[in-house]
């Protein structure tokens, strides 16, 4: 079998090919071990490249972890782009539960990924769960424009609260062993309460109904897989 480093595509896309091969190898190792220790020698051997190649392509192990996260995030964005909520208000909950469905596919892998990215975030890096802030900011702005939320409060402050709720629950899930659906119900329960406080009058009752539904789902959680409220 030819070494991947000896294969260059049209236009010299060797680096792209090496990156894809290394990411595939890294994913396989993480799925086998359940952690992101990722010894570079093991990674290079699995990808059939020299030991220097992972450093040349990604700079460090943290670079590989970040690239894996970006790859997963792009896959999820494609799912969201193809989904249509009934309105801007429901989108806050739909997006959360779509995310839980995404993570539920392989919880040990995503737990390990979040733990690893939390470990190296800092400085110029944003904790992955807090990368939702600009997305929530845009969602809040749209919900205000369409009359679901009040326009007399700071958009960023609202988005920060939603991000806090999301990040705290994802961080707790990543360091625990409960099912991802429980994290989803808790996030949506928190969103119901937070959004009810900033909603225009005609939407408050609906959010209170949401809160009761998610509250019941949390109370009924049996210690196994919580049933999603959809």
PDB file of C-alpha atoms in Angstrom:
ATOM      1  CA  UNK A   1       0.000   0.000   0.000  1.00  0.00           C
ATOM      2  CA  UNK A   2       1.394   3.405  -0.964  1.00  0.00           C
ATOM      3  CA  UNK A   3       2.255   5.809   1.825  1.00  0.00           C
ATOM      4  CA  UNK A   4      -0.273   8.659   1.900  1.00  0.00           C
ATOM      5  CA  UNK A   5       2.546  11.183   1.808  1.00  0.00           C
ATOM      6  CA  UNK A   6       3.566   9.942  -1.637  1.00  0.00           C
ATOM      7  CA  UNK A   7       0.158  10.688  -3.145  1.00  0.00           C
ATOM      8  CA  UNK A   8      -0.571  14.197  -4.356  1.00  0.00           C
ATOM      9  CA  UNK A   9      -3.748  15.182  -6.104  1.00  0.00           C
ATOM     10  CA  UNK A  10      -4.215  17.696  -8.905  1.00  0.00           C
ATOM     11  CA  UNK A  11      -3.010  21.115  -7.888  1.00  0.00           C
ATOM     12  CA  UNK A  12      -0.853  19.705  -5.095  1.00  0.00           C
ATOM     13  CA  UNK A  13      -3.595  19.031  -2.529  1.00  0.00           C
ATOM     14  CA  UNK A  14      -1.329  16.726  -0.546  1.00  0.00           C
ATOM     15  CA  UNK A  15      -1.935  18.606   2.715  1.00  0.00           C
ATOM     16  CA  UNK A  16      -5.730  18.265   2.393  1.00  0.00           C
ATOM     17  CA  UNK A  17      -5.381  14.543   1.724  1.00  0.00           C
ATOM     18  CA  UNK A  18      -3.041  14.085   4.670  1.00  0.00           C
ATOM     19  CA  UNK A  19      -5.354  16.071   6.943  1.00  0.00           C
ATOM     20  CA  UNK A  20      -8.360  13.935   5.993  1.00  0.00           C
ATOM     21  CA  UNK A  21      -6.385  10.734   6.512  1.00  0.00           C
ATOM     22  CA  UNK A  22      -5.095  11.868   9.896  1.00  0.00           C
ATOM     23  CA  UNK A  23      -8.574  12.907  11.044  1.00  0.00           C
ATOM     24  CA  UNK A  24      -9.999   9.529  10.038  1.00  0.00           C
ATOM     25  CA  UNK A  25      -7.220   7.789  11.946  1.00  0.00           C
ATOM     26  CA  UNK A  26      -7.746  10.022  14.988  1.00  0.00           C
ATOM     27  CA  UNK A  27     -11.484   9.297  14.996  1.00  0.00           C
ATOM     28  CA  UNK A  28     -10.815   5.554  14.851  1.00  0.00           C
ATOM     29  CA  UNK A  29      -8.350   5.712  17.749  1.00  0.00           C
ATOM     30  CA  UNK A  30     -10.713   7.768  19.920  1.00  0.00           C
ATOM     31  CA  UNK A  31     -13.584   5.378  19.254  1.00  0.00           C
ATOM     32  CA  UNK A  32     -11.384   2.456  20.262  1.00  0.00           C
ATOM     33  CA  UNK A  33      -9.923   4.032  23.398  1.00  0.00           C
ATOM     34  CA  UNK A  34     -12.702   6.377  24.538  1.00  0.00           C
ATOM     35  CA  UNK A  35     -10.278   9.241  25.116  1.00  0.00           C
ATOM     36  CA  UNK A  36      -8.238  11.855  23.283  1.00  0.00           C
ATOM     37  CA  UNK A  37      -4.780  10.940  24.541  1.00  0.00           C
ATOM     38  CA  UNK A  38      -3.882  10.424  20.860  1.00  0.00           C
ATOM     39  CA  UNK A  39      -0.196   9.452  21.042  1.00  0.00           C
ATOM     40  CA  UNK A  40       1.323  10.997  17.927  1.00  0.00           C
ATOM     41  CA  UNK A  41       3.345   7.880  17.171  1.00  0.00           C
ATOM     42  CA  UNK A  42       0.183   5.753  17.241  1.00  0.00           C
ATOM     43  CA  UNK A  43      -1.660   8.287  15.098  1.00  0.00           C
ATOM     44  CA  UNK A  44       1.124   8.438  12.513  1.00  0.00           C
ATOM     45  CA  UNK A  45       1.315   4.646  12.332  1.00  0.00           C
ATOM     46  CA  UNK A  46      -2.460   4.310  11.897  1.00  0.00           C
ATOM     47  CA  UNK A  47      -2.475   6.958   9.157  1.00  0.00           C
ATOM     48  CA  UNK A  48       0.641   5.458   7.521  1.00  0.00           C
ATOM     49  CA  UNK A  49       2.558   8.726   7.586  1.00  0.00           C
ATOM     50  CA  UNK A  50       5.818   9.813   9.153  1.00  0.00           C
ATOM     51  CA  UNK A  51       5.878  10.974  12.760  1.00  0.00           C
ATOM     52  CA  UNK A  52       6.509  14.559  11.660  1.00  0.00           C
ATOM     53  CA  UNK A  53       3.399  14.706   9.459  1.00  0.00           C
ATOM     54  CA  UNK A  54       0.755  15.312  12.182  1.00  0.00           C
ATOM     55  CA  UNK A  55       2.832  18.248  13.422  1.00  0.00           C
ATOM     56  CA  UNK A  56       3.295  19.625   9.900  1.00  0.00           C
ATOM     57  CA  UNK A  57      -0.424  19.470   9.123  1.00  0.00           C
ATOM     58  CA  UNK A  58      -2.002  20.439  12.468  1.00  0.00           C
ATOM     59  CA  UNK A  59       0.830  21.902  14.528  1.00  0.00           C
ATOM     60  CA  UNK A  60      -0.038  19.991  17.702  1.00  0.00           C
ATOM     61  CA  UNK A  61      -2.408  17.457  19.218  1.00  0.00           C
ATOM     62  CA  UNK A  62      -4.675  20.356  20.148  1.00  0.00           C
ATOM     63  CA  UNK A  63      -4.798  21.287  16.480  1.00  0.00           C
ATOM     64  CA  UNK A  64      -6.030  17.798  15.619  1.00  0.00           C
ATOM     65  CA  UNK A  65      -8.702  17.941  18.320  1.00  0.00           C
ATOM     66  CA  UNK A  66      -9.858  21.346  17.099  1.00  0.00           C
ATOM     67  CA  UNK A  67     -10.001  20.085  13.507  1.00  0.00           C
ATOM     68  CA  UNK A  68     -12.109  17.105  14.596  1.00  0.00           C
ATOM     69  CA  UNK A  69     -14.492  19.426  16.405  1.00  0.00           C
ATOM     70  CA  UNK A  70     -14.803  21.710  13.375  1.00  0.00           C
ATOM     71  CA  UNK A  71     -15.565  18.715  11.178  1.00  0.00           C
ATOM     72  CA  UNK A  72     -18.347  17.571  13.513  1.00  0.00           C
ATOM     73  CA  UNK A  73     -19.733  21.106  13.781  1.00  0.00           C
ATOM     74  CA  UNK A  74     -19.946  21.460  10.011  1.00  0.00           C
ATOM     75  CA  UNK A  75     -21.834  18.175   9.760  1.00  0.00           C
ATOM     76  CA  UNK A  76     -24.335  19.447  12.339  1.00  0.00           C
ATOM     77  CA  UNK A  77     -24.718  22.810  10.577  1.00  0.00           C
ATOM     78  CA  UNK A  78     -25.770  20.943   7.456  1.00  0.00           C
ATOM     79  CA  UNK A  79     -28.484  19.162   9.451  1.00  0.00           C
ATOM     80  CA  UNK A  80     -29.732  22.479  10.852  1.00  0.00           C
ATOM     81  CA  UNK A  81     -29.713  24.132   7.420  1.00  0.00           C
ATOM     82  CA  UNK A  82     -32.082  21.451   6.137  1.00  0.00           C
ATOM     83  CA  UNK A  83     -34.495  21.691   9.097  1.00  0.00           C
ATOM     84  CA  UNK A  84     -37.488  24.026   9.257  1.00  0.00           C
ATOM     85  CA  UNK A  85     -39.032  25.021  12.594  1.00  0.00           C
ATOM     86  CA  UNK A  86     -42.630  26.214  12.823  1.00  0.00           C
ATOM     87  CA  UNK A  87     -41.413  29.659  13.908  1.00  0.00           C
ATOM     88  CA  UNK A  88     -38.461  31.582  15.363  1.00  0.00           C
ATOM     89  CA  UNK A  89     -39.444  30.789  18.933  1.00  0.00           C
ATOM     90  CA  UNK A  90     -39.611  27.038  18.435  1.00  0.00           C
ATOM     91  CA  UNK A  91     -36.227  27.142  16.716  1.00  0.00           C
ATOM     92  CA  UNK A  92     -34.486  27.578  20.087  1.00  0.00           C
ATOM     93  CA  UNK A  93     -35.847  24.215  21.202  1.00  0.00           C
ATOM     94  CA  UNK A  94     -35.612  22.422  17.862  1.00  0.00           C
ATOM     95  CA  UNK A  95     -31.958  23.309  17.450  1.00  0.00           C
ATOM     96  CA  UNK A  96     -31.187  22.048  20.952  1.00  0.00           C
ATOM     97  CA  UNK A  97     -32.949  18.718  20.442  1.00  0.00           C
ATOM     98  CA  UNK A  98     -31.419  18.263  17.004  1.00  0.00           C
ATOM     99  CA  UNK A  99     -28.064  18.657  18.716  1.00  0.00           C
ATOM    100  CA  UNK A 100     -28.975  16.041  21.298  1.00  0.00           C
ATOM    101  CA  UNK A 101     -29.985  13.634  18.524  1.00  0.00           C
ATOM    102  CA  UNK A 102     -26.632  14.297  16.870  1.00  0.00           C
ATOM    103  CA  UNK A 103     -24.646  13.585  20.057  1.00  0.00           C
ATOM    104  CA  UNK A 104     -26.815  10.556  20.886  1.00  0.00           C
ATOM    105  CA  UNK A 105     -25.426   8.751  17.835  1.00  0.00           C
ATOM    106  CA  UNK A 106     -22.188   8.055  19.692  1.00  0.00           C
ATOM    107  CA  UNK A 107     -22.144   9.506  23.178  1.00  0.00           C
ATOM    108  CA  UNK A 108     -18.740   8.162  24.343  1.00  0.00           C
ATOM    109  CA  UNK A 109     -17.016   9.764  21.340  1.00  0.00           C
ATOM    110  CA  UNK A 110     -18.679  13.159  21.812  1.00  0.00           C
ATOM    111  CA  UNK A 111     -18.121  13.110  25.570  1.00  0.00           C
ATOM    112  CA  UNK A 112     -14.424  12.523  24.957  1.00  0.00           C
ATOM    113  CA  UNK A 113     -14.368  15.267  22.315  1.00  0.00           C
ATOM    114  CA  UNK A 114     -15.980  17.838  24.622  1.00  0.00           C
ATOM    115  CA  UNK A 115     -13.727  16.901  27.538  1.00  0.00           C
ATOM    116  CA  UNK A 116     -10.659  17.237  25.340  1.00  0.00           C
ATOM    117  CA  UNK A 117     -11.697  20.586  23.868  1.00  0.00           C
ATOM    118  CA  UNK A 118     -12.603  21.962  27.297  1.00  0.00           C
ATOM    119  CA  UNK A 119      -9.145  20.993  28.486  1.00  0.00           C
ATOM    120  CA  UNK A 120      -7.320  23.090  25.899  1.00  0.00           C
ATOM    121  CA  UNK A 121      -9.760  25.999  25.454  1.00  0.00           C
ATOM    122  CA  UNK A 122      -8.535  29.285  26.836  1.00  0.00           C
ATOM    123  CA  UNK A 123      -6.560  32.263  25.651  1.00  0.00           C
ATOM    124  CA  UNK A 124      -7.621  32.837  22.064  1.00  0.00           C
ATOM    125  CA  UNK A 125      -9.692  29.640  22.036  1.00  0.00           C
ATOM    126  CA  UNK A 126     -13.400  29.660  22.877  1.00  0.00           C
ATOM    127  CA  UNK A 127     -14.808  26.753  24.854  1.00  0.00           C
ATOM    128  CA  UNK A 128     -16.726  24.734  22.235  1.00  0.00           C
ATOM    129  CA  UNK A 129     -20.037  24.844  24.082  1.00  0.00           C
ATOM    130  CA  UNK A 130     -19.760  28.650  24.252  1.00  0.00           C
ATOM    131  CA  UNK A 131     -19.275  28.966  20.510  1.00  0.00           C
ATOM    132  CA  UNK A 132     -23.086  29.084  20.396  1.00  0.00           C
ATOM    133  CA  UNK A 133     -23.053  32.743  21.513  1.00  0.00           C
ATOM    134  CA  UNK A 134     -23.024  34.332  18.021  1.00  0.00           C
ATOM    135  CA  UNK A 135     -25.639  31.821  16.859  1.00  0.00           C
ATOM    136  CA  UNK A 136     -27.936  32.604  19.785  1.00  0.00           C
ATOM    137  CA  UNK A 137     -27.331  36.319  19.260  1.00  0.00           C
ATOM    138  CA  UNK A 138     -28.601  36.014  15.699  1.00  0.00           C
ATOM    139  CA  UNK A 139     -31.549  33.830  16.779  1.00  0.00           C
ATOM    140  CA  UNK A 140     -32.563  36.340  19.467  1.00  0.00           C
ATOM    141  CA  UNK A 141     -32.316  39.215  16.993  1.00  0.00           C
ATOM    142  CA  UNK A 142     -34.565  37.402  14.513  1.00  0.00           C
ATOM    143  CA  UNK A 143     -37.069  36.502  17.241  1.00  0.00           C
ATOM    144  CA  UNK A 144     -37.241  40.161  18.284  1.00  0.00           C
ATOM    145  CA  UNK A 145     -37.717  41.312  14.692  1.00  0.00           C
ATOM    146  CA  UNK A 146     -40.645  38.900  14.278  1.00  0.00           C
ATOM    147  CA  UNK A 147     -42.321  39.955  17.516  1.00  0.00           C
ATOM    148  CA  UNK A 148     -41.664  36.905  19.691  1.00  0.00           C
ATOM    149  CA  UNK A 149     -39.314  38.652  22.123  1.00  0.00           C
ATOM    150  CA  UNK A 150     -39.335  42.141  23.622  1.00  0.00           C
ATOM    151  CA  UNK A 151     -37.213  44.795  21.951  1.00  0.00           C
ATOM    152  CA  UNK A 152     -36.349  46.788  25.092  1.00  0.00           C
ATOM    153  CA  UNK A 153     -33.622  44.455  26.351  1.00  0.00           C
ATOM    154  CA  UNK A 154     -30.036  43.958  25.251  1.00  0.00           C
ATOM    155  CA  UNK A 155     -29.739  41.205  22.633  1.00  0.00           C
ATOM    156  CA  UNK A 156     -26.294  40.108  23.778  1.00  0.00           C
ATOM    157  CA  UNK A 157     -27.408  39.781  27.401  1.00  0.00           C
ATOM    158  CA  UNK A 158     -30.237  37.441  26.382  1.00  0.00           C
ATOM    159  CA  UNK A 159     -27.918  35.421  24.149  1.00  0.00           C
ATOM    160  CA  UNK A 160     -25.341  35.183  26.960  1.00  0.00           C
ATOM    161  CA  UNK A 161     -27.920  33.668  29.321  1.00  0.00           C
ATOM    162  CA  UNK A 162     -28.932  31.082  26.717  1.00  0.00           C
ATOM    163  CA  UNK A 163     -25.268  30.274  26.081  1.00  0.00           C
ATOM    164  CA  UNK A 164     -24.668  29.870  29.821  1.00  0.00           C
ATOM    165  CA  UNK A 165     -27.545  27.383  30.059  1.00  0.00           C
ATOM    166  CA  UNK A 166     -26.337  25.421  27.043  1.00  0.00           C
ATOM    167  CA  UNK A 167     -22.646  25.366  27.982  1.00  0.00           C
ATOM    168  CA  UNK A 168     -23.186  24.427  31.627  1.00  0.00           C
ATOM    169  CA  UNK A 169     -25.388  21.458  30.763  1.00  0.00           C
ATOM    170  CA  UNK A 170     -23.082  20.212  27.989  1.00  0.00           C
ATOM    171  CA  UNK A 171     -20.092  20.524  30.303  1.00  0.00           C
ATOM    172  CA  UNK A 172     -21.921  18.568  33.011  1.00  0.00           C
ATOM    173  CA  UNK A 173     -22.967  15.860  30.544  1.00  0.00           C
ATOM    174  CA  UNK A 174     -19.423  15.502  29.190  1.00  0.00           C
ATOM    175  CA  UNK A 175     -18.044  14.871  32.673  1.00  0.00           C
ATOM    176  CA  UNK A 176     -20.866  12.536  33.774  1.00  0.00           C
ATOM    177  CA  UNK A 177     -22.503   9.358  32.561  1.00  0.00           C
ATOM    178  CA  UNK A 178     -26.184  10.314  32.224  1.00  0.00           C
ATOM    179  CA  UNK A 179     -27.905  10.175  28.865  1.00  0.00           C
ATOM    180  CA  UNK A 180     -27.634  13.138  26.500  1.00  0.00           C
ATOM    181  CA  UNK A 181     -31.426  13.434  26.385  1.00  0.00           C
ATOM    182  CA  UNK A 182     -31.512  14.512  30.030  1.00  0.00           C
ATOM    183  CA  UNK A 183     -29.093  17.316  29.191  1.00  0.00           C
ATOM    184  CA  UNK A 184     -31.396  18.300  26.330  1.00  0.00           C
ATOM    185  CA  UNK A 185     -34.484  18.436  28.558  1.00  0.00           C
ATOM    186  CA  UNK A 186     -32.613  20.565  31.105  1.00  0.00           C
ATOM    187  CA  UNK A 187     -31.413  22.987  28.447  1.00  0.00           C
ATOM    188  CA  UNK A 188     -34.908  23.336  26.990  1.00  0.00           C
ATOM    189  CA  UNK A 189     -36.424  23.752  30.467  1.00  0.00           C
ATOM    190  CA  UNK A 190     -33.969  26.567  31.145  1.00  0.00           C
ATOM    191  CA  UNK A 191     -34.664  28.130  27.752  1.00  0.00           C
ATOM    192  CA  UNK A 192     -38.423  28.037  28.435  1.00  0.00           C
ATOM    193  CA  UNK A 193     -37.984  29.929  31.691  1.00  0.00           C
ATOM    194  CA  UNK A 194     -35.455  32.415  30.311  1.00  0.00           C
ATOM    195  CA  UNK A 195     -37.396  33.167  27.133  1.00  0.00           C
ATOM    196  CA  UNK A 196     -40.686  33.503  29.042  1.00  0.00           C
ATOM    197  CA  UNK A 197     -39.063  36.376  30.918  1.00  0.00           C
ATOM    198  CA  UNK A 198     -38.253  38.268  27.721  1.00  0.00           C
ATOM    199  CA  UNK A 199     -41.149  37.166  25.480  1.00  0.00           C
ATOM    200  CA  UNK A 200     -43.889  39.471  24.251  1.00  0.00           C
ATOM    201  CA  UNK A 201     -47.194  38.867  26.123  1.00  0.00           C
ATOM    202  CA  UNK A 202     -48.880  36.653  23.515  1.00  0.00           C
ATOM    203  CA  UNK A 203     -46.094  34.049  23.684  1.00  0.00           C
ATOM    204  CA  UNK A 204     -45.579  33.766  27.445  1.00  0.00           C
ATOM    205  CA  UNK A 205     -48.248  31.096  28.002  1.00  0.00           C
ATOM    206  CA  UNK A 206     -46.783  28.906  25.282  1.00  0.00           C
ATOM    207  CA  UNK A 207     -43.373  29.083  26.920  1.00  0.00           C
ATOM    208  CA  UNK A 208     -44.895  28.231  30.300  1.00  0.00           C
ATOM    209  CA  UNK A 209     -46.476  25.145  28.700  1.00  0.00           C
ATOM    210  CA  UNK A 210     -43.066  24.236  27.285  1.00  0.00           C
ATOM    211  CA  UNK A 211     -41.524  24.625  30.728  1.00  0.00           C
ATOM    212  CA  UNK A 212     -44.078  22.272  32.289  1.00  0.00           C
ATOM    213  CA  UNK A 213     -43.485  19.654  29.585  1.00  0.00           C
ATOM    214  CA  UNK A 214     -39.707  19.737  30.007  1.00  0.00           C
ATOM    215  CA  UNK A 215     -40.018  19.820  33.797  1.00  0.00           C
ATOM    216  CA  UNK A 216     -42.092  16.621  33.675  1.00  0.00           C
ATOM    217  CA  UNK A 217     -39.577  14.982  31.317  1.00  0.00           C
ATOM    218  CA  UNK A 218     -36.791  15.739  33.801  1.00  0.00           C
ATOM    219  CA  UNK A 219     -38.822  14.431  36.750  1.00  0.00           C
ATOM    220  CA  UNK A 220     -39.669  11.252  34.834  1.00  0.00           C
ATOM    221  CA  UNK A 221     -36.057  10.603  33.881  1.00  0.00           C
ATOM    222  CA  UNK A 222     -35.441   6.994  34.972  1.00  0.00           C
ATOM    223  CA  UNK A 223     -31.652   6.944  34.982  1.00  0.00           C
ATOM    224  CA  UNK A 224     -31.597   5.462  31.509  1.00  0.00           C
ATOM    225  CA  UNK A 225     -32.393   7.186  28.232  1.00  0.00           C
ATOM    226  CA  UNK A 226     -34.798  10.064  28.835  1.00  0.00           C
ATOM    227  CA  UNK A 227     -37.641  10.303  26.362  1.00  0.00           C
ATOM    228  CA  UNK A 228     -37.214  13.408  24.210  1.00  0.00           C
ATOM    229  CA  UNK A 229     -39.949  16.028  24.163  1.00  0.00           C
ATOM    230  CA  UNK A 230     -40.475  16.819  20.480  1.00  0.00           C
TER     231      UNK A 230
END
